[in-house]
Coordinates of C-alpha atoms and ligand atoms in Angstrom, one line a residue:
M1 CA 10.4 23.4 15.8
K2 CA 13.2 23.8 13.3
L3 CA 12.4 25.6 10.1
S4 CA 14.0 22.9 8.0
K5 CA 11.4 20.5 9.2
I6 CA 8.6 22.7 8.2
S7 CA 10.0 23.2 4.7
T8 CA 10.4 19.5 4.0
A9 CA 6.9 18.8 5.1
L10 CA 5.5 21.6 2.9
F11 CA 7.5 20.4 0.0
A12 CA 6.0 17.0 0.4
G13 CA 2.5 18.5 0.1
S14 CA 3.4 20.1 -3.2
L15 CA 4.9 17.0 -4.5
V16 CA 1.7 15.2 -3.8
A17 CA -0.4 17.7 -5.6
G18 CA 1.8 18.5 -8.5
S19 CA 2.5 16.6 -11.6
L20 CA 6.2 15.8 -11.5
A21 CA 6.5 14.7 -15.0
T22 CA 5.1 17.8 -16.7
Q23 CA 4.9 20.9 -14.6
V24 CA 7.3 20.9 -11.7
F25 CA 5.7 22.1 -8.5
A26 CA 2.9 24.4 -9.5
A27 CA 2.2 24.9 -5.9
P28 CA 1.1 27.8 -3.8
P29 CA 3.8 30.0 -2.3
A30 CA 5.5 28.6 0.8
Q31 CA 3.3 28.8 3.8
K32 CA 4.4 28.3 7.4
N33 CA 2.5 25.5 9.1
P34 CA 0.0 27.4 11.1
L35 CA 0.4 25.1 14.0
A36 CA 4.2 25.3 14.2
D37 CA 4.4 27.4 17.3
L38 CA 1.6 25.8 19.2
P39 CA 2.3 23.3 22.0
Y40 CA 1.3 19.7 21.6
A41 CA -2.3 19.3 22.6
N42 CA -1.7 16.3 24.9
E43 CA 1.7 16.8 26.4
T44 CA 1.7 16.6 30.2
D45 CA 4.3 16.4 33.0
K46 CA 4.0 12.7 32.7
G47 CA 4.4 12.5 28.9
Y48 CA 1.8 12.3 26.2
N49 CA -1.7 11.4 27.3
L50 CA -3.2 9.1 24.7
E51 CA -6.8 9.5 25.9
F52 CA -8.7 11.8 23.7
D53 CA -9.5 15.1 25.4
G54 CA -12.8 16.3 24.0
T55 CA -12.5 19.7 25.7
H56 CA -9.4 20.8 23.9
Y57 CA -10.5 22.4 20.7
T58 CA -11.0 25.5 18.7
T59 CA -14.0 26.3 16.5
A60 CA -13.5 27.6 13.0
T61 CA -15.6 28.5 10.0
A62 CA -14.9 28.1 6.3
T63 CA -16.8 28.5 3.1
V64 CA -16.8 25.3 1.1
N65 CA -18.5 24.9 -2.3
G66 CA -20.4 28.2 -1.5
K67 CA -21.6 26.9 1.8
D68 CA -20.5 28.1 5.3
I69 CA -19.4 25.3 7.5
I70 CA -18.4 25.4 11.2
Y71 CA -16.1 22.7 12.6
R72 CA -14.2 21.9 15.7
A73 CA -10.4 21.5 15.4
Y74 CA -8.5 19.2 17.8
E75 CA -5.0 19.8 16.5
K76 CA -1.5 18.7 17.2
I77 CA -2.4 15.5 19.1
V78 CA 0.7 13.3 19.5
Y79 CA -0.5 9.8 18.8
V80 CA 2.3 7.7 20.5
A81 CA 3.7 7.6 24.0
N82 CA 7.3 7.6 22.9
P83 CA 7.6 9.9 19.9
V84 CA 11.0 10.4 18.3
E85 CA 9.8 13.3 16.1
P86 CA 6.6 14.6 17.8
D87 CA 6.1 17.3 15.1
Y88 CA 5.4 14.5 12.7
Q89 CA 3.9 11.8 14.9
T90 CA 0.8 14.0 15.3
L91 CA -2.8 14.0 14.0
N92 CA -5.3 16.8 13.6
F93 CA -8.9 15.8 14.2
Y94 CA -11.8 17.8 12.7
V95 CA -15.5 17.4 13.3
P96 CA -18.5 19.3 11.8
E97 CA -20.1 21.4 14.5
E98 CA -23.6 20.3 13.6
Y99 CA -22.8 16.8 15.0
Y100 CA -22.6 18.4 18.5
Q101 CA -26.1 19.8 18.0
G102 CA -27.5 16.3 17.3
K103 CA -27.9 17.0 13.6
D104 CA -27.4 14.7 10.6
I105 CA -25.2 15.5 7.6
N106 CA -25.5 13.5 4.4
G107 CA -27.1 10.6 6.2
Y108 CA -24.5 10.5 9.0
N109 CA -24.5 11.6 12.6
A110 CA -21.9 12.0 15.3
K111 CA -21.7 8.3 15.9
T112 CA -21.9 6.9 12.4
A113 CA -19.9 9.4 10.4
P114 CA -16.9 7.8 8.6
I115 CA -13.4 9.0 9.5
F116 CA -11.5 10.2 6.5
L117 CA -7.8 9.8 7.1
P118 CA -5.7 11.7 4.6
N119 CA -1.9 11.7 4.8
A120 CA 0.2 14.4 3.2
I121 CA 3.2 12.2 2.4
G122 CA 5.1 12.7 -0.9
G123 CA 8.4 11.5 -2.0
Y124 CA 8.8 9.4 1.1
M125 CA 9.6 12.7 2.8
P126 CA 8.5 13.6 6.3
A127 CA 5.0 15.0 6.3
M128 CA 3.3 16.9 9.1
A129 CA -0.5 16.4 9.4
A130 CA -2.2 18.8 7.0
V131 CA -4.3 21.6 8.5
A132 CA -7.9 22.2 7.5
S133 CA -7.5 25.9 7.0
Q134 CA -4.5 25.5 4.7
A135 CA -5.3 25.8 1.0
G136 CA -4.9 22.8 -1.1
H137 CA -3.1 22.6 -4.5
G138 CA -3.6 25.6 -6.8
G139 CA -5.2 27.5 -3.9
K140 CA -8.2 25.1 -3.9
T141 CA -10.2 24.5 -0.7
S142 CA -8.4 21.8 1.3
T143 CA -9.4 18.2 0.9
I144 CA -10.1 18.3 4.7
L145 CA -12.7 21.0 4.4
Q146 CA -14.3 19.3 1.5
A147 CA -14.6 16.1 3.5
L148 CA -16.1 18.0 6.4
E149 CA -18.7 19.5 4.1
R150 CA -19.7 15.9 3.1
G151 CA -20.3 15.1 6.7
Y152 CA -17.1 13.1 7.3
V153 CA -15.0 13.4 10.4
V154 CA -11.4 14.0 9.4
A155 CA -8.2 12.6 11.1
S156 CA -5.3 14.2 9.2
V157 CA -2.2 12.3 10.0
G158 CA 1.5 13.1 9.9
A159 CA 4.4 10.7 9.7
R160 CA 8.2 10.6 9.7
G161 CA 10.1 10.5 6.5
R162 CA 13.5 9.7 5.1
T163 CA 15.3 13.0 5.5
L164 CA 14.7 13.5 9.2
K165 CA 17.9 13.6 11.2
Q166 CA 18.9 14.3 14.8
G167 CA 22.7 14.9 15.0
D168 CA 24.2 12.0 12.9
T169 CA 21.2 9.8 13.3
Y170 CA 18.4 9.4 10.7
T171 CA 15.1 9.1 12.5
G172 CA 12.6 8.6 9.6
K173 CA 13.8 5.8 7.4
A174 CA 11.7 2.8 6.4
P175 CA 9.6 1.4 8.0
T176 CA 8.9 4.3 10.4
V177 CA 6.3 5.9 8.1
I178 CA 4.0 3.0 8.3
V179 CA 4.6 2.5 12.0
D180 CA 3.4 6.1 12.4
L181 CA 0.3 5.7 10.3
K182 CA -0.7 2.5 12.1
S183 CA -0.1 4.2 15.5
A184 CA -2.5 7.0 14.5
V185 CA -5.2 4.4 13.5
R186 CA -4.7 2.7 16.8
Y187 CA -5.3 6.0 18.6
L188 CA -8.6 6.4 16.8
H189 CA -9.7 2.8 17.6
A190 CA -8.7 3.1 21.3
N191 CA -10.6 6.4 21.7
D192 CA -13.6 5.5 19.5
A193 CA -16.1 5.7 22.3
N194 CA -15.1 9.2 23.2
M195 CA -14.5 10.6 19.7
P196 CA -17.0 11.6 17.1
G197 CA -17.0 9.4 14.0
D198 CA -16.9 5.6 13.6
A199 CA -13.5 4.0 13.9
N200 CA -14.8 1.0 12.1
K201 CA -15.2 3.2 9.1
I202 CA -11.8 4.7 8.6
I203 CA -11.0 5.5 5.0
S204 CA -7.3 6.4 4.3
N205 CA -6.3 8.6 1.5
G206 CA -2.9 9.5 -0.1
T207 CA -1.1 10.2 -3.3
S208 CA 2.1 8.7 -4.7
A209 CA 4.4 7.7 -1.8
G210 CA 1.3 8.7 0.3
G211 CA -0.8 6.5 -2.0
A212 CA 1.6 3.6 -1.4
M213 CA 1.3 4.2 2.3
S214 CA -2.4 4.4 2.2
A215 CA -2.5 1.1 0.4
L216 CA 0.0 -0.5 2.8
L217 CA -2.0 0.8 5.8
G218 CA -5.1 -0.9 4.4
A219 CA -3.5 -4.1 3.4
S220 CA -1.5 -4.7 6.6
G221 CA -4.3 -4.0 9.1
D222 CA -3.6 -5.8 12.4
S223 CA -0.6 -7.7 11.0
A224 CA 1.6 -8.9 13.8
D225 CA 4.7 -8.1 11.7
Y226 CA 4.6 -4.5 13.0
N227 CA 3.8 -5.2 16.7
R228 CA 7.3 -4.9 18.1
L229 CA 7.9 -1.6 16.3
L230 CA 4.5 -0.3 17.4
K231 CA 5.2 -1.3 21.0
D232 CA 8.6 0.4 21.0
M233 CA 7.0 3.6 19.8
G234 CA 4.4 3.5 22.5
A235 CA 1.5 3.0 20.2
V236 CA -1.8 2.2 22.0
N237 CA -2.6 -1.5 22.1
A238 CA -5.7 -1.4 19.8
S239 CA -6.6 -2.5 16.3
D240 CA -4.8 -0.8 13.3
A241 CA -7.2 -2.2 10.7
I242 CA -9.1 0.2 8.5
F243 CA -12.3 0.0 6.4
A244 CA -11.2 1.4 3.1
V245 CA -8.3 2.7 1.0
S246 CA -8.2 5.5 -1.4
A247 CA -4.8 5.4 -3.2
Y248 CA -3.8 7.8 -6.0
C249 CA -0.8 6.7 -8.1
P250 CA 0.7 4.5 -5.4
I251 CA 4.5 4.3 -5.7
T252 CA 4.5 0.8 -4.2
N253 CA 6.1 -2.6 -4.7
L254 CA 9.4 -0.9 -5.0
E255 CA 11.5 -4.0 -5.2
H256 CA 9.7 -4.9 -8.5
A257 CA 9.2 -1.4 -9.8
D258 CA 12.4 -1.2 -11.8
A259 CA 11.5 -4.3 -13.8
A260 CA 7.9 -3.2 -14.2
Y261 CA 9.1 0.2 -15.4
E262 CA 11.2 -1.2 -18.2
W263 CA 8.4 -3.7 -19.1
E264 CA 6.3 -0.6 -19.9
F265 CA 8.8 1.9 -21.1
N266 CA 11.6 -0.1 -22.7
G267 CA 12.2 1.3 -26.2
L268 CA 11.4 4.8 -25.0
H269 CA 14.8 6.4 -24.9
Q270 CA 14.0 10.1 -24.4
Y271 CA 13.6 11.1 -20.8
S272 CA 12.4 14.2 -19.0
R273 CA 12.9 14.0 -15.3
M274 CA 13.4 16.2 -12.3
D275 CA 16.9 16.7 -11.2
M276 CA 16.7 15.2 -7.8
S277 CA 20.4 15.9 -7.1
K278 CA 19.7 19.6 -7.3
L279 CA 17.0 19.4 -4.6
D280 CA 18.0 20.4 -1.1
A281 CA 16.0 21.6 1.9
K282 CA 16.4 25.2 0.8
S283 CA 15.0 24.8 -2.7
F284 CA 12.2 22.6 -1.3
N285 CA 11.2 25.6 0.8
D286 CA 10.8 28.0 -2.1
R287 CA 7.9 26.4 -4.0
S288 CA 7.6 29.2 -6.5
M289 CA 11.0 28.1 -7.8
K290 CA 11.0 26.0 -10.9
Q291 CA 13.0 22.9 -10.2
A292 CA 15.5 21.8 -12.8
V293 CA 14.2 19.3 -15.3
V294 CA 16.8 17.2 -17.0
E295 CA 16.1 16.2 -20.6
G296 CA 18.2 13.5 -22.2
E297 CA 18.5 10.3 -24.0
L298 CA 19.4 6.9 -22.5
T299 CA 23.0 5.8 -23.1
A300 CA 23.8 2.5 -24.6
D301 CA 24.6 1.2 -21.1
Q302 CA 21.2 2.3 -19.9
I303 CA 19.4 0.7 -22.8
N304 CA 21.2 -2.5 -21.9
I305 CA 20.1 -2.2 -18.3
S306 CA 16.5 -1.5 -19.5
D307 CA 16.6 -4.7 -21.6
Q308 CA 17.9 -6.7 -18.6
L309 CA 15.3 -5.3 -16.2
K310 CA 12.5 -5.8 -18.7
A311 CA 13.4 -9.4 -19.1
Q312 CA 13.0 -9.9 -15.3
F313 CA 9.4 -8.8 -15.3
P314 CA 7.5 -11.8 -16.8
D315 CA 8.8 -14.3 -14.2
Y316 CA 7.7 -12.0 -11.4
L317 CA 4.4 -11.3 -12.9
N318 CA 3.7 -14.9 -13.6
S319 CA 4.7 -15.9 -10.1
L320 CA 1.7 -13.9 -8.8
Q321 CA -0.7 -16.2 -10.6
L322 CA -3.1 -13.4 -11.4
K323 CA -6.5 -14.0 -12.9
D324 CA -9.1 -11.5 -14.2
S325 CA -12.6 -11.4 -12.9
D326 CA -13.6 -14.0 -15.5
G327 CA -11.0 -16.4 -14.2
Q328 CA -8.7 -16.0 -17.1
A329 CA -5.0 -16.2 -16.2
L330 CA -3.1 -13.0 -16.6
T331 CA 0.4 -13.9 -17.8
L332 CA 3.3 -12.7 -19.9
D333 CA 5.6 -14.5 -22.3
K334 CA 9.3 -13.9 -22.2
A335 CA 9.0 -10.9 -24.4
G336 CA 6.5 -9.3 -22.0
N337 CA 3.4 -9.9 -24.2
G338 CA 0.3 -11.7 -23.2
T339 CA -3.0 -11.4 -21.2
F340 CA -1.6 -9.2 -18.5
R341 CA -0.5 -6.7 -21.0
H342 CA -4.0 -6.8 -22.5
Y343 CA -5.5 -6.3 -19.1
V344 CA -3.6 -3.0 -18.7
E345 CA -4.4 -2.0 -22.3
N346 CA -8.1 -2.7 -21.7
A347 CA -8.0 -0.5 -18.6
L348 CA -6.7 2.3 -20.9
V349 CA -9.4 1.5 -23.5
Q350 CA -12.1 2.0 -20.9
S351 CA -10.6 5.2 -19.7
A352 CA -10.3 6.6 -23.2
N353 CA -13.9 5.8 -24.0
Q354 CA -15.1 7.4 -20.8
A355 CA -13.2 10.5 -21.7
L356 CA -14.5 10.5 -25.3
A357 CA -18.1 10.1 -24.1
G358 CA -18.0 13.5 -22.6
L359 CA -16.7 15.3 -25.7
T360 CA -18.4 17.3 -28.4
E361 CA -18.1 16.0 -32.0
E362 CA -15.3 18.6 -32.6
E363 CA -13.4 17.6 -29.5
K364 CA -13.8 13.9 -30.4
K365 CA -12.1 14.6 -33.8
A366 CA -9.2 16.3 -32.1
F367 CA -8.9 13.5 -29.6
M368 CA -8.8 10.9 -32.3
T369 CA -5.8 12.5 -34.0
K370 CA -4.0 13.4 -30.7
Y371 CA -2.8 10.0 -29.3
K372 CA -0.5 7.4 -30.8
G373 CA -1.4 3.8 -30.1
L374 CA -5.2 4.0 -30.1
S375 CA -7.4 2.2 -32.6
Y376 CA -11.0 3.1 -33.2
T377 CA -14.2 1.5 -34.3
N378 CA -16.7 4.2 -35.3
E379 CA -16.0 6.8 -32.6
N380 CA -15.0 4.4 -29.9
V381 CA -11.5 3.3 -28.9
S382 CA -11.4 -0.4 -29.7
A383 CA -7.8 -1.1 -28.6
V384 CA -4.7 0.4 -27.1
N385 CA -1.2 -0.7 -28.1
L386 CA 0.7 0.0 -24.9
A387 CA 4.1 0.0 -26.6
E388 CA 2.9 2.7 -29.0
F389 CA 0.8 4.5 -26.4
V390 CA 3.7 5.2 -24.1
T391 CA 5.5 7.1 -26.9
N392 CA 3.0 9.9 -26.5
K393 CA 5.3 11.2 -23.8
K394 CA 9.0 11.0 -22.8
R395 CA 9.8 8.5 -20.1
M396 CA 10.2 10.1 -16.7
K397 CA 12.9 7.9 -15.2
S398 CA 16.1 6.4 -16.5
P399 CA 16.9 2.7 -15.6
P400 CA 16.9 1.5 -13.0
A401 CA 14.0 3.8 -12.2
F402 CA 13.9 3.3 -8.4
D403 CA 17.0 1.4 -7.1
A404 CA 19.6 3.8 -8.6
L405 CA 23.0 2.2 -9.2
D406 CA 24.6 5.2 -7.4
L407 CA 22.0 5.2 -4.6
S408 CA 20.7 8.6 -5.7
S409 CA 17.0 7.9 -5.7
G410 CA 14.5 8.9 -3.0
E411 CA 13.7 5.2 -2.6
N412 CA 17.4 4.4 -1.9
D413 CA 17.2 7.1 0.7
E414 CA 14.0 5.7 2.1
F415 CA 15.7 2.3 2.7
G416 CA 18.6 3.8 4.6
T417 CA 19.1 3.1 8.3
A418 CA 19.7 5.2 11.4
T419 CA 23.3 5.4 10.4
V420 CA 23.4 4.8 6.6
Q421 CA 21.9 7.4 4.4
A422 CA 20.9 5.1 1.4
L423 CA 20.8 1.5 0.5
H424 CA 19.9 -0.8 -2.4
F425 CA 16.7 -2.9 -2.3
T426 CA 17.0 -5.1 -5.4
P427 CA 19.6 -7.8 -6.1
Y428 CA 20.1 -6.3 -9.6
S429 CA 21.2 -2.9 -8.4
L430 CA 23.1 -4.3 -5.5
K431 CA 25.1 -6.4 -7.9
H432 CA 25.7 -3.5 -10.3
S433 CA 26.1 -0.8 -7.7
T434 CA 28.6 1.9 -8.9
V435 CA 29.2 3.1 -5.3
N436 CA 29.6 -0.3 -3.6
G437 CA 26.2 0.3 -1.9
G438 CA 24.8 -2.1 0.7
M439 CA 21.5 -3.9 0.8
A440 CA 18.5 -2.9 2.9
D441 CA 17.3 -5.3 5.5
A442 CA 14.9 -7.8 3.9
E443 CA 12.3 -7.3 6.7
N444 CA 12.2 -3.6 6.1
I445 CA 11.7 -4.1 2.4
K446 CA 8.9 -6.5 3.2
L447 CA 7.2 -4.3 5.7
L448 CA 6.9 -1.4 3.2
N449 CA 5.2 -3.3 0.3
A450 CA 1.4 -3.6 0.3
M451 CA 1.6 -6.5 -2.1
N452 CA 2.8 -8.7 0.8
Y453 CA -0.4 -8.2 2.7
T454 CA -3.2 -8.4 0.1
D455 CA -4.3 -11.8 1.5
N456 CA -4.4 -10.6 5.0
S457 CA -7.8 -11.4 6.5
K458 CA -7.9 -8.1 8.3
A459 CA -7.0 -6.1 5.2
A460 CA -9.4 -3.3 4.3
P461 CA -12.4 -4.7 2.4
H462 CA -12.9 -1.6 0.2
W463 CA -10.4 -0.2 -2.3
R464 CA -10.4 2.7 -4.7
I465 CA -7.2 3.0 -6.8
R466 CA -6.6 5.7 -9.4
V467 CA -3.6 6.2 -11.6
G468 CA -3.6 8.8 -14.5
S469 CA -3.1 7.4 -18.0
E470 CA -0.2 9.9 -18.3
D471 CA 1.4 9.1 -15.0
Y472 CA 4.9 7.8 -15.8
D473 CA 6.3 8.0 -12.3
T474 CA 5.9 4.2 -12.0
S475 CA 4.6 1.5 -14.4
H476 CA 0.9 1.1 -14.7
A477 CA 1.6 -2.5 -14.1
I478 CA 2.3 -1.7 -10.4
S479 CA -1.3 -0.6 -9.7
A480 CA -2.8 -3.2 -12.0
M481 CA -1.0 -6.0 -10.1
L482 CA -2.2 -4.6 -6.7
A483 CA -5.8 -4.2 -7.9
V484 CA -6.0 -7.7 -9.3
K485 CA -4.4 -9.3 -6.3
L486 CA -6.8 -7.5 -4.0
R487 CA -9.8 -8.5 -6.1
M488 CA -8.7 -12.1 -6.1
S489 CA -8.6 -12.1 -2.3
G490 CA -12.2 -11.0 -2.2
K491 CA -11.9 -7.2 -1.8
N492 CA -14.2 -4.7 -3.4
V493 CA -11.9 -2.9 -5.8
D494 CA -12.6 0.1 -7.9
Y495 CA -9.6 0.6 -10.2
A496 CA -9.3 3.0 -13.1
L497 CA -6.7 4.9 -15.1
P498 CA -8.3 8.4 -15.5
W499 CA -7.6 9.7 -19.0
G500 CA -5.1 12.5 -19.5
V501 CA -4.2 12.7 -15.8
G502 CA -0.6 12.8 -14.8
H503 CA 1.0 12.2 -11.4
A504 CA -1.5 13.7 -9.1
G505 CA -4.2 13.1 -6.5
D506 CA -7.4 14.4 -5.0
Y507 CA -8.5 15.7 -8.5
D508 CA -11.9 13.9 -8.3
L509 CA -13.0 14.4 -4.7
A510 CA -16.7 14.5 -5.6
E511 CA -16.4 11.0 -7.1
L512 CA -14.2 9.7 -4.3
F513 CA -16.8 10.9 -1.8
D514 CA -19.6 9.3 -3.7
W515 CA -17.7 6.1 -3.6
I516 CA -17.2 6.5 0.2
D517 CA -21.0 7.1 0.6
G518 CA -21.7 4.0 -1.4
I519 CA -19.7 1.8 1.1
A520 CA -20.1 3.6 4.4
R521 CA -23.8 4.7 4.6
Ligands
DHB601 C1 6.8 10.3 -5.5 C2 7.1 10.3 -6.9 C3 8.1 9.5 -7.4 O1 8.4 9.5 -8.7 C4 8.8 8.6 -6.6 O2 9.7 7.8 -7.1 C5 8.4 8.5 -5.2 C6 7.5 9.4 -4.7 C7 5.8 11.2 -5.0 O3 5.3 12.1 -5.7 O4 5.5 11.0 -3.8

């Protein structure tokens, strides 16, 4: 294991948990992956054995929410026969010990427990499977341990990412990340009879790029589009469909995200963003280091680009033919106004009122003077004006927010190939490229976008999507479009924009687990 690989994976974890826009990387000090020096659990003379070995585990104890729990850890299982990057194409499987004593936890037993499937992906970077004993963000008990305490079985999955390289060859560009997640799910289905937990109740979880991949995993279940790639990787021939998706702030629909961003943030000229160009593997590794934040103001050229991108959005939005739950068409006029904008504004109204309801009279008064763009009736928010609301903060990205004209974004890097570091993925940025950049393969772009699979009959039936009201990493339109499309195709969708929350995940695990119990028990 090369150290550089560890550092990028750890960085990804911090990116998931941190709020990029406000506090850069308030993460625990760099930890070495505790499994780094262990051999793969299932490597044999003949390659990787994809039959689960129930005898190969360690037992550990931990205190979670004041309670001692004992669990079995089956770690470092390579989930494909032909891994390219086995350190990443690995899952860690955790089971509450009580299930081996025939006991029930929270209404589940060894056969019926849901399988919680968190990925640790952030920034489209490579991510090793998270380890139960590793502390979560801010030193909190890991999500894995908290899930075990609820009685879930946990399959923590790793996946390749955009910066992996062997010699001159990139090994983790799109769509390898989703091929890996699907391979892990196939392993669980194929071994269901011999593994604790119910593979028909897999619930994936991820944040940001990891949220996008959680959504894509759920939407694209059993789609034949990925079969060749899965076969080449030596994935088991089994279902890759899952039961439910938890997605925090999914950075998805990348090919429309630039237009969506300017639809929401056009007119906001001050920005405060992380200086991606200053990030290298070394600075990733030192997570106590404050990353450079660049403050600035859009140039006249950038304002012009923002106007052009914003103007593209209504046509795309209208092409989706969205309807709300009352059957009302959600559309936009040429200026970007209309029922779809009201839909997003109403989601913010609900969120604000939920936040207000929990406040004291004094706190309510402070709230009511704090935010621009909110109107009140009595002590309730009656309306949000999105254009005004967004001025409560600086924008986080300069246009184009995702497909950078100089190929400098993480998403450009994600769409590279084995031999090309970065590519464009929108016609606009291809046309205006300042570095004569090439275009990503249309199939790869398609395979990475959950929006292309919302009508899939094998898509997950249950969805929980959360995006903070103060998350400016992508437009709130992105998650709104996904949520509406899923609901229109008959999925059970719980969508909300929690108030005051920035770019973050796993901040409401008690509620997430209540939701899971509601669908899985
Ligand atoms: C992430 C954040 C971004 O702003 C982005 O463009 C891609 C990924 C993330 O936190 O994973």
